[in-house]
CSV table of C-alpha atoms and ligand atoms in Angstrom, one decimal:
chain,number,residue,atom,x,y,z
A,1,UNK,CA,-0.2,-9.0,4.5
A,2,UNK,CA,-3.5,-10.5,3.5
A,3,UNK,CA,-3.7,-13.7,1.4
A,4,UNK,CA,-6.6,-13.5,-1.0
A,5,UNK,CA,-8.2,-16.6,0.5
A,6,UNK,CA,-8.0,-15.0,3.9
A,7,UNK,CA,-9.7,-11.8,2.7
A,8,UNK,CA,-12.6,-13.9,1.7
A,9,UNK,CA,-12.9,-15.0,5.3
A,10,UNK,CA,-13.2,-11.5,6.5
A,11,UNK,CA,-16.9,-11.0,6.6
A,12,UNK,CA,-18.5,-9.2,9.5
A,13,UNK,CA,-21.9,-10.6,9.0
A,14,UNK,CA,-22.3,-14.2,7.9
A,15,UNK,CA,-26.0,-14.5,7.6
A,16,UNK,CA,-26.5,-17.5,5.4
A,17,UNK,CA,-24.8,-18.9,2.4
A,18,UNK,CA,-26.8,-20.8,-0.2
A,19,UNK,CA,-25.1,-22.7,-2.9
A,20,UNK,CA,-26.4,-20.4,-5.5
A,21,UNK,CA,-24.6,-20.1,-8.8
A,22,UNK,CA,-26.0,-16.6,-9.7
A,23,UNK,CA,-24.1,-14.2,-7.5
A,24,UNK,CA,-25.6,-10.7,-7.1
A,25,UNK,CA,-23.3,-7.9,-6.1
A,26,UNK,CA,-24.8,-4.5,-5.1
A,27,UNK,CA,-22.6,-1.5,-4.6
A,28,UNK,CA,-24.5,1.4,-3.1
A,29,UNK,CA,-22.2,4.3,-3.8
A,30,UNK,CA,-22.7,8.0,-2.8
A,31,UNK,CA,-24.1,8.8,-6.3
A,32,UNK,CA,-24.8,5.6,-8.2
A,33,UNK,CA,-25.9,2.1,-7.4
A,34,UNK,CA,-24.0,-0.5,-9.4
A,35,UNK,CA,-25.4,-4.0,-9.4
A,36,UNK,CA,-24.3,-7.1,-11.3
A,37,UNK,CA,-25.5,-10.7,-11.6
A,38,UNK,CA,-22.7,-13.1,-12.3
A,39,UNK,CA,-23.2,-16.8,-13.2
A,40,UNK,CA,-20.3,-18.5,-11.5
A,41,UNK,CA,-21.1,-22.0,-12.8
A,42,UNK,CA,-19.6,-20.9,-16.1
A,43,UNK,CA,-15.9,-20.7,-16.8
A,44,UNK,CA,-15.0,-17.9,-17.1
A,45,UNK,CA,-17.8,-16.5,-15.0
A,46,UNK,CA,-20.6,-14.8,-17.1
A,47,UNK,CA,-22.2,-11.4,-16.5
A,48,UNK,CA,-25.9,-12.1,-17.0
A,49,UNK,CA,-27.2,-8.6,-16.0
A,50,UNK,CA,-26.1,-5.3,-14.7
A,51,UNK,CA,-27.7,-2.0,-13.6
A,52,UNK,CA,-26.5,1.5,-13.0
A,53,UNK,CA,-29.0,3.6,-11.1
A,54,UNK,CA,-28.6,7.1,-9.7
A,55,UNK,CA,-29.1,7.2,-5.9
A,56,UNK,CA,-32.0,9.5,-5.1
A,57,UNK,CA,-33.2,10.8,-1.7
A,58,UNK,CA,-35.5,7.7,-1.6
A,59,UNK,CA,-32.6,5.3,-1.3
A,60,UNK,CA,-34.9,2.2,-0.9
A,61,UNK,CA,-36.8,3.1,-4.1
A,62,UNK,CA,-33.4,3.5,-5.9
A,63,UNK,CA,-32.2,0.1,-4.7
A,64,UNK,CA,-35.5,-1.5,-5.8
A,65,UNK,CA,-35.2,0.1,-9.2
A,66,UNK,CA,-31.6,-1.1,-9.6
A,67,UNK,CA,-32.6,-4.7,-8.7
A,68,UNK,CA,-35.7,-4.7,-10.9
A,69,UNK,CA,-33.5,-3.7,-13.8
A,70,UNK,CA,-31.5,-6.9,-13.2
A,71,UNK,CA,-34.7,-8.8,-14.0
A,72,UNK,CA,-34.1,-11.4,-11.2
A,73,UNK,CA,-36.5,-12.2,-8.5
A,74,UNK,CA,-36.1,-13.6,-5.0
A,75,UNK,CA,-32.5,-12.6,-4.6
A,76,UNK,CA,-30.0,-12.5,-1.8
A,77,UNK,CA,-27.2,-10.1,-2.4
A,78,UNK,CA,-23.6,-9.4,-1.5
A,79,UNK,CA,-23.0,-5.8,-0.6
A,80,UNK,CA,-20.2,-3.8,1.0
A,81,UNK,CA,-19.4,-0.7,3.1
A,82,UNK,CA,-16.5,1.7,3.3
A,83,UNK,CA,-15.5,5.1,4.7
A,84,UNK,CA,-14.8,6.3,8.2
A,85,UNK,CA,-17.1,3.8,9.9
A,86,UNK,CA,-14.9,0.9,8.6
A,87,UNK,CA,-11.4,0.4,9.9
A,88,UNK,CA,-8.9,-2.1,8.5
A,89,UNK,CA,-5.4,-2.4,9.9
A,90,UNK,CA,-2.6,-4.9,9.7
A,91,UNK,CA,-1.0,-5.0,13.1
A,92,UNK,CA,1.9,-7.0,14.7
A,93,UNK,CA,1.1,-8.8,18.0
A,94,UNK,CA,2.9,-11.3,20.2
A,95,UNK,CA,2.3,-14.9,19.2
A,96,UNK,CA,-0.6,-16.5,21.0
A,97,UNK,CA,-3.4,-19.1,20.6
A,98,UNK,CA,-6.5,-18.3,18.5
A,99,UNK,CA,-8.5,-18.1,21.8
A,100,UNK,CA,-6.2,-15.7,23.5
A,101,UNK,CA,-6.1,-13.7,20.3
A,102,UNK,CA,-9.8,-13.3,20.3
A,103,UNK,CA,-9.8,-11.3,23.5
A,104,UNK,CA,-6.4,-9.6,22.9
A,105,UNK,CA,-7.7,-8.3,19.6
A,106,UNK,CA,-10.5,-6.4,21.4
A,107,UNK,CA,-7.9,-4.4,23.3
A,108,UNK,CA,-5.7,-3.9,20.3
A,109,UNK,CA,-8.7,-2.7,18.3
A,110,UNK,CA,-9.4,0.0,20.9
A,111,UNK,CA,-6.1,1.7,20.0
A,112,UNK,CA,-7.2,2.1,16.4
A,113,UNK,CA,-10.9,2.7,16.5
A,114,UNK,CA,-12.2,6.1,17.3
A,115,UNK,CA,-15.5,4.7,18.5
A,116,UNK,CA,-16.6,2.9,21.7
A,117,UNK,CA,-16.0,-0.8,21.4
A,118,UNK,CA,-19.7,-1.6,22.0
A,119,UNK,CA,-20.6,0.5,18.9
A,120,UNK,CA,-18.5,-1.7,16.6
A,121,UNK,CA,-18.3,-5.2,15.3
A,122,UNK,CA,-14.7,-6.4,15.2
A,123,UNK,CA,-13.3,-9.3,13.3
A,124,UNK,CA,-9.7,-10.5,12.7
A,125,UNK,CA,-7.7,-13.0,10.7
A,126,UNK,CA,-4.3,-14.2,11.8
A,127,UNK,CA,-2.1,-13.7,8.7
A,128,UNK,CA,1.4,-15.0,9.3
A,129,UNK,CA,4.2,-15.8,11.8
A,130,UNK,CA,6.8,-13.1,11.9
A,131,UNK,CA,10.4,-13.2,13.2
A,132,UNK,CA,10.8,-12.9,17.0
A,133,UNK,CA,7.7,-14.9,17.8
A,134,UNK,CA,5.3,-12.2,16.6
A,135,UNK,CA,2.3,-12.6,14.3
A,136,UNK,CA,0.6,-10.2,11.9
A,137,UNK,CA,-3.1,-9.9,12.3
A,138,UNK,CA,-5.7,-8.2,10.0
A,139,UNK,CA,-8.1,-6.3,12.1
A,140,UNK,CA,-11.4,-5.2,10.8
A,141,UNK,CA,-13.9,-3.1,12.7
A,142,UNK,CA,-17.2,-1.6,11.4
A,143,UNK,CA,-19.8,0.5,13.2
A,144,UNK,CA,-22.9,-1.6,14.0
A,145,UNK,CA,-25.2,1.3,13.1
A,146,UNK,CA,-23.8,1.4,9.6
A,147,UNK,CA,-24.2,-2.4,9.2
A,148,UNK,CA,-27.7,-2.3,10.6
A,149,UNK,CA,-28.7,0.6,8.3
A,150,UNK,CA,-27.5,-1.4,5.3
A,151,UNK,CA,-29.4,-4.5,6.4
A,152,UNK,CA,-32.6,-2.4,6.9
A,153,UNK,CA,-32.1,-0.7,3.5
A,154,UNK,CA,-31.8,-4.0,1.7
A,155,UNK,CA,-34.7,-5.7,3.5
A,156,UNK,CA,-36.8,-2.6,2.9
A,157,UNK,CA,-36.1,-3.1,-0.8
A,158,UNK,CA,-37.2,-6.7,-0.5
A,159,UNK,CA,-33.8,-8.3,-0.6
A,160,UNK,CA,-32.0,-10.8,1.6
A,161,UNK,CA,-28.5,-10.1,2.6
A,162,UNK,CA,-26.0,-12.8,1.9
A,163,UNK,CA,-22.8,-11.1,3.0
A,164,UNK,CA,-21.4,-7.7,3.8
A,165,UNK,CA,-17.9,-7.1,2.6
A,166,UNK,CA,-15.6,-4.0,2.5
A,167,UNK,CA,-15.3,-2.0,-0.7
A,168,UNK,CA,-11.4,-2.3,-0.9
A,169,UNK,CA,-11.6,-6.1,-0.5
A,170,UNK,CA,-14.2,-6.3,-3.2
A,171,UNK,CA,-12.0,-4.2,-5.5
A,172,UNK,CA,-9.1,-6.5,-4.9
A,173,UNK,CA,-11.2,-9.5,-5.6
A,174,UNK,CA,-12.2,-8.1,-9.0
A,175,UNK,CA,-8.6,-7.0,-9.7
A,176,UNK,CA,-7.2,-10.5,-9.0
A,177,UNK,CA,-9.8,-12.0,-11.4
A,178,UNK,CA,-9.0,-9.4,-14.1
A,179,UNK,CA,-5.2,-10.2,-14.1
A,180,UNK,CA,-3.9,-13.2,-15.9
A,181,UNK,CA,-0.2,-12.4,-16.1
A,182,UNK,CA,2.2,-12.5,-13.1
A,183,UNK,CA,1.0,-10.3,-10.3
A,184,UNK,CA,4.3,-10.3,-8.4
A,185,UNK,CA,4.9,-6.6,-8.7
A,186,UNK,CA,3.6,-3.9,-6.3
A,187,UNK,CA,0.4,-2.4,-7.5
A,188,UNK,CA,-1.7,0.3,-6.0
A,189,UNK,CA,-5.5,0.0,-6.7
A,190,UNK,CA,-7.1,3.4,-6.5
A,191,UNK,CA,-10.9,3.6,-6.9
A,192,UNK,CA,-12.0,7.2,-7.1
A,193,UNK,CA,-15.7,7.6,-6.5
A,194,UNK,CA,-17.8,10.6,-5.7
A,195,UNK,CA,-17.2,10.9,-1.9
A,196,UNK,CA,-14.6,8.3,-1.2
A,197,UNK,CA,-11.3,7.1,-2.7
A,198,UNK,CA,-10.4,3.5,-1.8
A,199,UNK,CA,-6.6,2.7,-1.8
A,200,UNK,CA,-5.3,-0.8,-1.7
A,201,UNK,CA,-1.6,-1.6,-2.1
A,202,UNK,CA,-1.1,-5.2,-3.3
A,203,UNK,CA,1.7,-7.5,-4.3
A,204,UNK,CA,0.9,-11.0,-5.6
A,205,UNK,CA,-2.3,-12.0,-3.8
A,206,UNK,CA,-1.5,-10.1,-0.7
A,207,UNK,CA,-2.7,-6.7,0.4
A,208,UNK,CA,-0.2,-4.6,2.4
A,209,UNK,CA,-2.3,-1.5,3.0
A,210,UNK,CA,-5.9,-0.4,2.6
A,211,UNK,CA,-7.2,3.0,3.3
A,212,UNK,CA,-10.3,5.1,2.5
A,213,UNK,CA,-9.8,8.8,1.9
A,214,UNK,CA,-12.7,11.1,2.1
A,215,UNK,CA,-11.8,13.1,-0.9
A,216,UNK,CA,-13.1,12.2,-4.4
A,217,UNK,CA,-14.9,13.5,-7.5
A,218,UNK,CA,-17.5,15.5,-5.5
A,219,UNK,CA,-14.8,17.7,-4.1
A,220,UNK,CA,-13.8,18.7,-7.6
A,221,UNK,CA,-17.4,19.6,-8.4
A,222,UNK,CA,-17.7,21.6,-5.2
A,223,UNK,CA,-14.4,23.5,-6.0
A,224,UNK,CA,-15.7,24.3,-9.5
A,225,UNK,CA,-19.0,25.5,-8.1
A,226,UNK,CA,-17.3,27.7,-5.5
A,227,UNK,CA,-14.6,29.2,-7.7
A,228,UNK,CA,-16.9,29.9,-10.7
A,229,UNK,CA,-19.9,30.8,-8.6
A,230,UNK,CA,-22.1,28.1,-10.2
A,231,UNK,CA,-24.8,25.8,-8.9
A,232,UNK,CA,-23.5,22.3,-8.2
A,233,UNK,CA,-25.3,20.6,-11.1
A,234,UNK,CA,-23.9,23.1,-13.5
A,235,UNK,CA,-20.4,22.6,-12.0
A,236,UNK,CA,-20.9,18.8,-12.4
A,237,UNK,CA,-21.7,19.3,-16.1
A,238,UNK,CA,-18.6,21.4,-16.5
A,239,UNK,CA,-16.5,18.8,-14.8
A,240,UNK,CA,-17.6,15.9,-17.0
A,241,UNK,CA,-17.9,17.9,-20.2
A,242,UNK,CA,-14.4,19.2,-21.2
A,243,UNK,CA,-15.8,21.3,-24.1
A,244,UNK,CA,-17.1,24.1,-22.0
A,245,UNK,CA,-15.0,26.7,-20.2
A,246,UNK,CA,-11.9,24.5,-20.6
A,247,UNK,CA,-9.4,27.2,-19.5
A,248,UNK,CA,-11.3,28.2,-16.4
A,249,UNK,CA,-11.9,24.7,-15.2
A,250,UNK,CA,-8.4,23.2,-15.6
A,251,UNK,CA,-6.6,24.9,-12.8
A,252,UNK,CA,-9.5,24.4,-10.4
A,253,UNK,CA,-9.7,20.7,-11.1
A,254,UNK,CA,-5.9,20.4,-10.8
A,255,UNK,CA,-5.9,22.1,-7.3
A,256,UNK,CA,-8.8,20.0,-6.0
A,257,UNK,CA,-7.3,16.8,-7.4
A,258,UNK,CA,-3.9,17.5,-6.1
A,259,UNK,CA,-5.4,17.4,-2.5
A,260,UNK,CA,-6.4,13.8,-3.1
A,261,UNK,CA,-3.2,12.8,-4.8
A,262,UNK,CA,-1.1,14.2,-2.0
A,263,UNK,CA,-3.1,12.1,0.5
A,264,UNK,CA,-2.5,9.0,-1.8
A,265,UNK,CA,1.2,9.9,-1.8
A,266,UNK,CA,1.3,9.7,2.0
A,267,UNK,CA,-0.1,6.1,1.8
A,268,UNK,CA,2.6,5.2,-0.9
A,269,UNK,CA,5.3,6.7,1.4
A,270,UNK,CA,4.0,4.7,4.3
A,271,UNK,CA,4.1,1.5,2.3
A,272,UNK,CA,7.5,2.3,0.8
A,273,UNK,CA,9.1,3.1,4.1
A,274,UNK,CA,7.7,0.1,5.9
A,275,UNK,CA,8.4,-2.5,3.2
A,276,UNK,CA,11.3,-1.0,1.3
A,277,UNK,CA,9.6,-1.4,-2.1
A,278,UNK,CA,8.1,1.1,-4.5
A,279,UNK,CA,4.7,1.1,-6.1
A,280,UNK,CA,5.3,0.0,-9.7
A,281,UNK,CA,1.8,0.2,-11.2
A,282,UNK,CA,-1.2,2.3,-10.4
A,283,UNK,CA,-4.5,0.7,-11.3
A,284,UNK,CA,-7.2,3.4,-11.4
A,285,UNK,CA,-11.0,2.8,-11.3
A,286,UNK,CA,-14.1,4.5,-10.1
A,287,UNK,CA,-16.3,7.0,-12.0
A,288,UNK,CA,-13.8,9.8,-11.3
A,289,UNK,CA,-11.1,7.9,-13.2
A,290,UNK,CA,-12.9,9.2,-16.3
A,291,UNK,CA,-11.8,12.8,-15.5
A,292,UNK,CA,-10.2,14.3,-18.5
A,293,UNK,CA,-6.4,14.8,-18.1
A,294,UNK,CA,-6.3,12.5,-15.0
A,295,UNK,CA,-3.1,10.7,-16.2
A,296,UNK,CA,-1.1,13.9,-16.3
A,297,UNK,CA,-2.4,15.0,-12.9
A,298,UNK,CA,-1.4,11.6,-11.4
A,299,UNK,CA,2.0,11.7,-13.0
A,300,UNK,CA,2.7,15.1,-11.4
A,301,UNK,CA,2.4,13.7,-7.9
A,302,UNK,CA,2.8,9.9,-8.0
A,303,UNK,CA,5.3,7.6,-9.7
A,304,UNK,CA,4.4,4.3,-11.3
A,305,UNK,CA,2.8,3.3,-14.6
A,306,UNK,CA,-0.9,4.2,-14.8
A,307,UNK,CA,-3.4,1.5,-15.9
A,308,UNK,CA,-7.1,2.1,-16.4
A,309,UNK,CA,-8.2,-1.5,-15.8
A,310,UNK,CA,-11.4,-3.2,-16.8
A,311,UNK,CA,-13.1,-4.9,-13.8
A,312,UNK,CA,-15.0,-7.1,-16.4
A,313,UNK,CA,-11.7,-8.5,-17.8
A,314,UNK,CA,-11.9,-12.4,-17.7
A,315,UNK,CA,-15.7,-12.2,-17.4
A,316,UNK,CA,-17.8,-13.3,-20.4
A,317,UNK,CA,-20.7,-11.1,-21.4
A,318,UNK,CA,-24.0,-13.0,-21.9
A,319,UNK,CA,-25.7,-12.1,-25.2
A,320,UNK,CA,-28.3,-10.3,-23.2
A,321,UNK,CA,-25.9,-7.6,-22.1
A,322,UNK,CA,-26.0,-4.2,-23.7
A,323,UNK,CA,-22.2,-3.9,-24.1
A,324,UNK,CA,-22.5,-0.4,-25.7
A,325,UNK,CA,-24.3,0.9,-22.6
A,326,UNK,CA,-21.8,-0.8,-20.2
A,327,UNK,CA,-18.6,0.3,-22.0
A,328,UNK,CA,-18.4,3.9,-20.8
A,329,UNK,CA,-19.3,3.1,-17.2
A,330,UNK,CA,-17.2,0.0,-16.7
A,331,UNK,CA,-14.7,1.7,-14.4
A,332,UNK,CA,-17.4,2.3,-11.8
A,333,UNK,CA,-18.1,-1.4,-11.4
A,334,UNK,CA,-15.0,-2.6,-9.6
A,335,UNK,CA,-16.7,-3.0,-6.2
A,336,UNK,CA,-19.9,-4.6,-7.7
A,337,UNK,CA,-17.9,-7.1,-9.8
A,338,UNK,CA,-15.8,-8.0,-6.8
A,339,UNK,CA,-19.0,-8.7,-4.8
A,340,UNK,CA,-20.5,-10.6,-7.7
A,341,UNK,CA,-17.4,-12.8,-7.9
A,342,UNK,CA,-17.3,-13.6,-4.1
A,343,UNK,CA,-17.1,-17.1,-2.9
A,344,UNK,CA,-19.9,-17.3,-0.4
B,1,ATP,N1,-16.5,11.8,-17.4
B,1,ATP,C1,-16.3,12.1,-16.1
B,1,ATP,N2,-15.3,13.0,-15.7
B,1,ATP,C2,-15.1,13.3,-14.4
B,1,ATP,N3,-15.8,12.7,-13.4
B,1,ATP,C3,-16.7,11.8,-13.7
B,1,ATP,C4,-17.0,11.5,-15.1
B,1,ATP,N4,-18.0,10.5,-15.0
B,1,ATP,C5,-18.4,10.3,-13.8
B,1,ATP,N5,-17.6,11.1,-13.0
B,1,ATP,C6,-17.6,11.2,-11.5
B,1,ATP,O1,-17.6,9.9,-10.9
B,1,ATP,C7,-18.2,10.0,-9.6
B,1,ATP,C8,-19.1,8.8,-9.5
B,1,ATP,O2,-18.3,7.6,-9.6
B,1,ATP,P1,-18.7,6.3,-8.8
B,1,ATP,O3,-20.0,5.7,-9.4
B,1,ATP,O4,-17.5,5.4,-8.9
B,1,ATP,O5,-18.9,6.8,-7.4
B,1,ATP,P2,-19.9,6.3,-6.2
B,1,ATP,O6,-19.6,4.8,-6.0
B,1,ATP,O7,-21.3,6.7,-6.4
B,1,ATP,O8,-19.3,7.1,-5.0
B,1,ATP,P3,-18.5,6.6,-3.7
B,1,ATP,O9,-17.6,5.5,-4.2
B,1,ATP,O10,-17.7,7.8,-3.3
B,1,ATP,O11,-19.5,6.1,-2.7
B,1,ATP,C9,-19.0,11.3,-9.6
B,1,ATP,O12,-18.2,12.2,-8.7
B,1,ATP,C10,-18.9,11.8,-11.0
B,1,ATP,O13,-18.9,13.2,-11.1
B,2,MG,MG1,-18.0,3.7,-5.1
């Protein structure tokens, strides 16, 4: 179980932390770069700029463009990574000192990481004392090559890296900020992007399970393209535009989306068996949460109330913000907002 404050400690690279009030979060997704600048000296924090930029083959140029659109110079940014190169596990270990834990964690990590230990950076946070003298520990491991690529990409775009986080922790950060009422129920945060779906099961300010599934919106596009014998860009248009070929597209989307939902169901089952509690609310975000009919698909496979939450809830909009442009794409900004709200 991860306390929110502890999550903030889990940073694999702590380069440097300036006491800057303007926090810049940059989420480099598989299809779109989402960037925000948030002024944390204001209460509530204020969104001063955002950008939403397609990721082209020239990734560096796309990042530069996204940052230029923020209209800020000389910036250091928070970013995050996710997917198969990042592993997060909550494990039980025998009680021991912090020093002993440091070396024990390396061996423990070996059991969970499908890479050689010298290929990864590991970090851990001791979470709590359990009965029987055991402790629970949050283990994080990330491939060095992925971290290095990200550092190179940002420096190639003229940026300084402030901190690297993990997508699901950033989503949780944005989620906790967006909720004012009691959070003491079990919520599943599900961010469905293009290539990856991030799952996070939280209760109060604690996370009980995080998992990245490599099935998302792109798999629906590919299924439409294959079944209807279309080029991918035509299939993408058909996916996001429910007016065309509605009857043909519906069963294909349903099948592809069920694959994802069944994977999510396995995570819910794991949580429910381990902790004896049910997921009560499902908070959906990510660009693919805009899929027409998504609520009905989810209801077929998962139980729990479905909420399409706004990552910008409890954040003021500066008068400079084009709110009409932001409105339809808000759901894609959970990671970027969480990064922009980081304490660092
Ligand atoms: N109206 C819509 N209906 C269905 N899907 C949509 C719609 N709008 C956007 N999408 C899908 O949302 C996805 C992009 O969402 P998002 O920006 O959250 O992903 P990403 O961050 O680029 O990817 P990832 O998180 O996998 O790295 C694409 O697969 C796109 O097809
Ligand atoms: Mg994403």
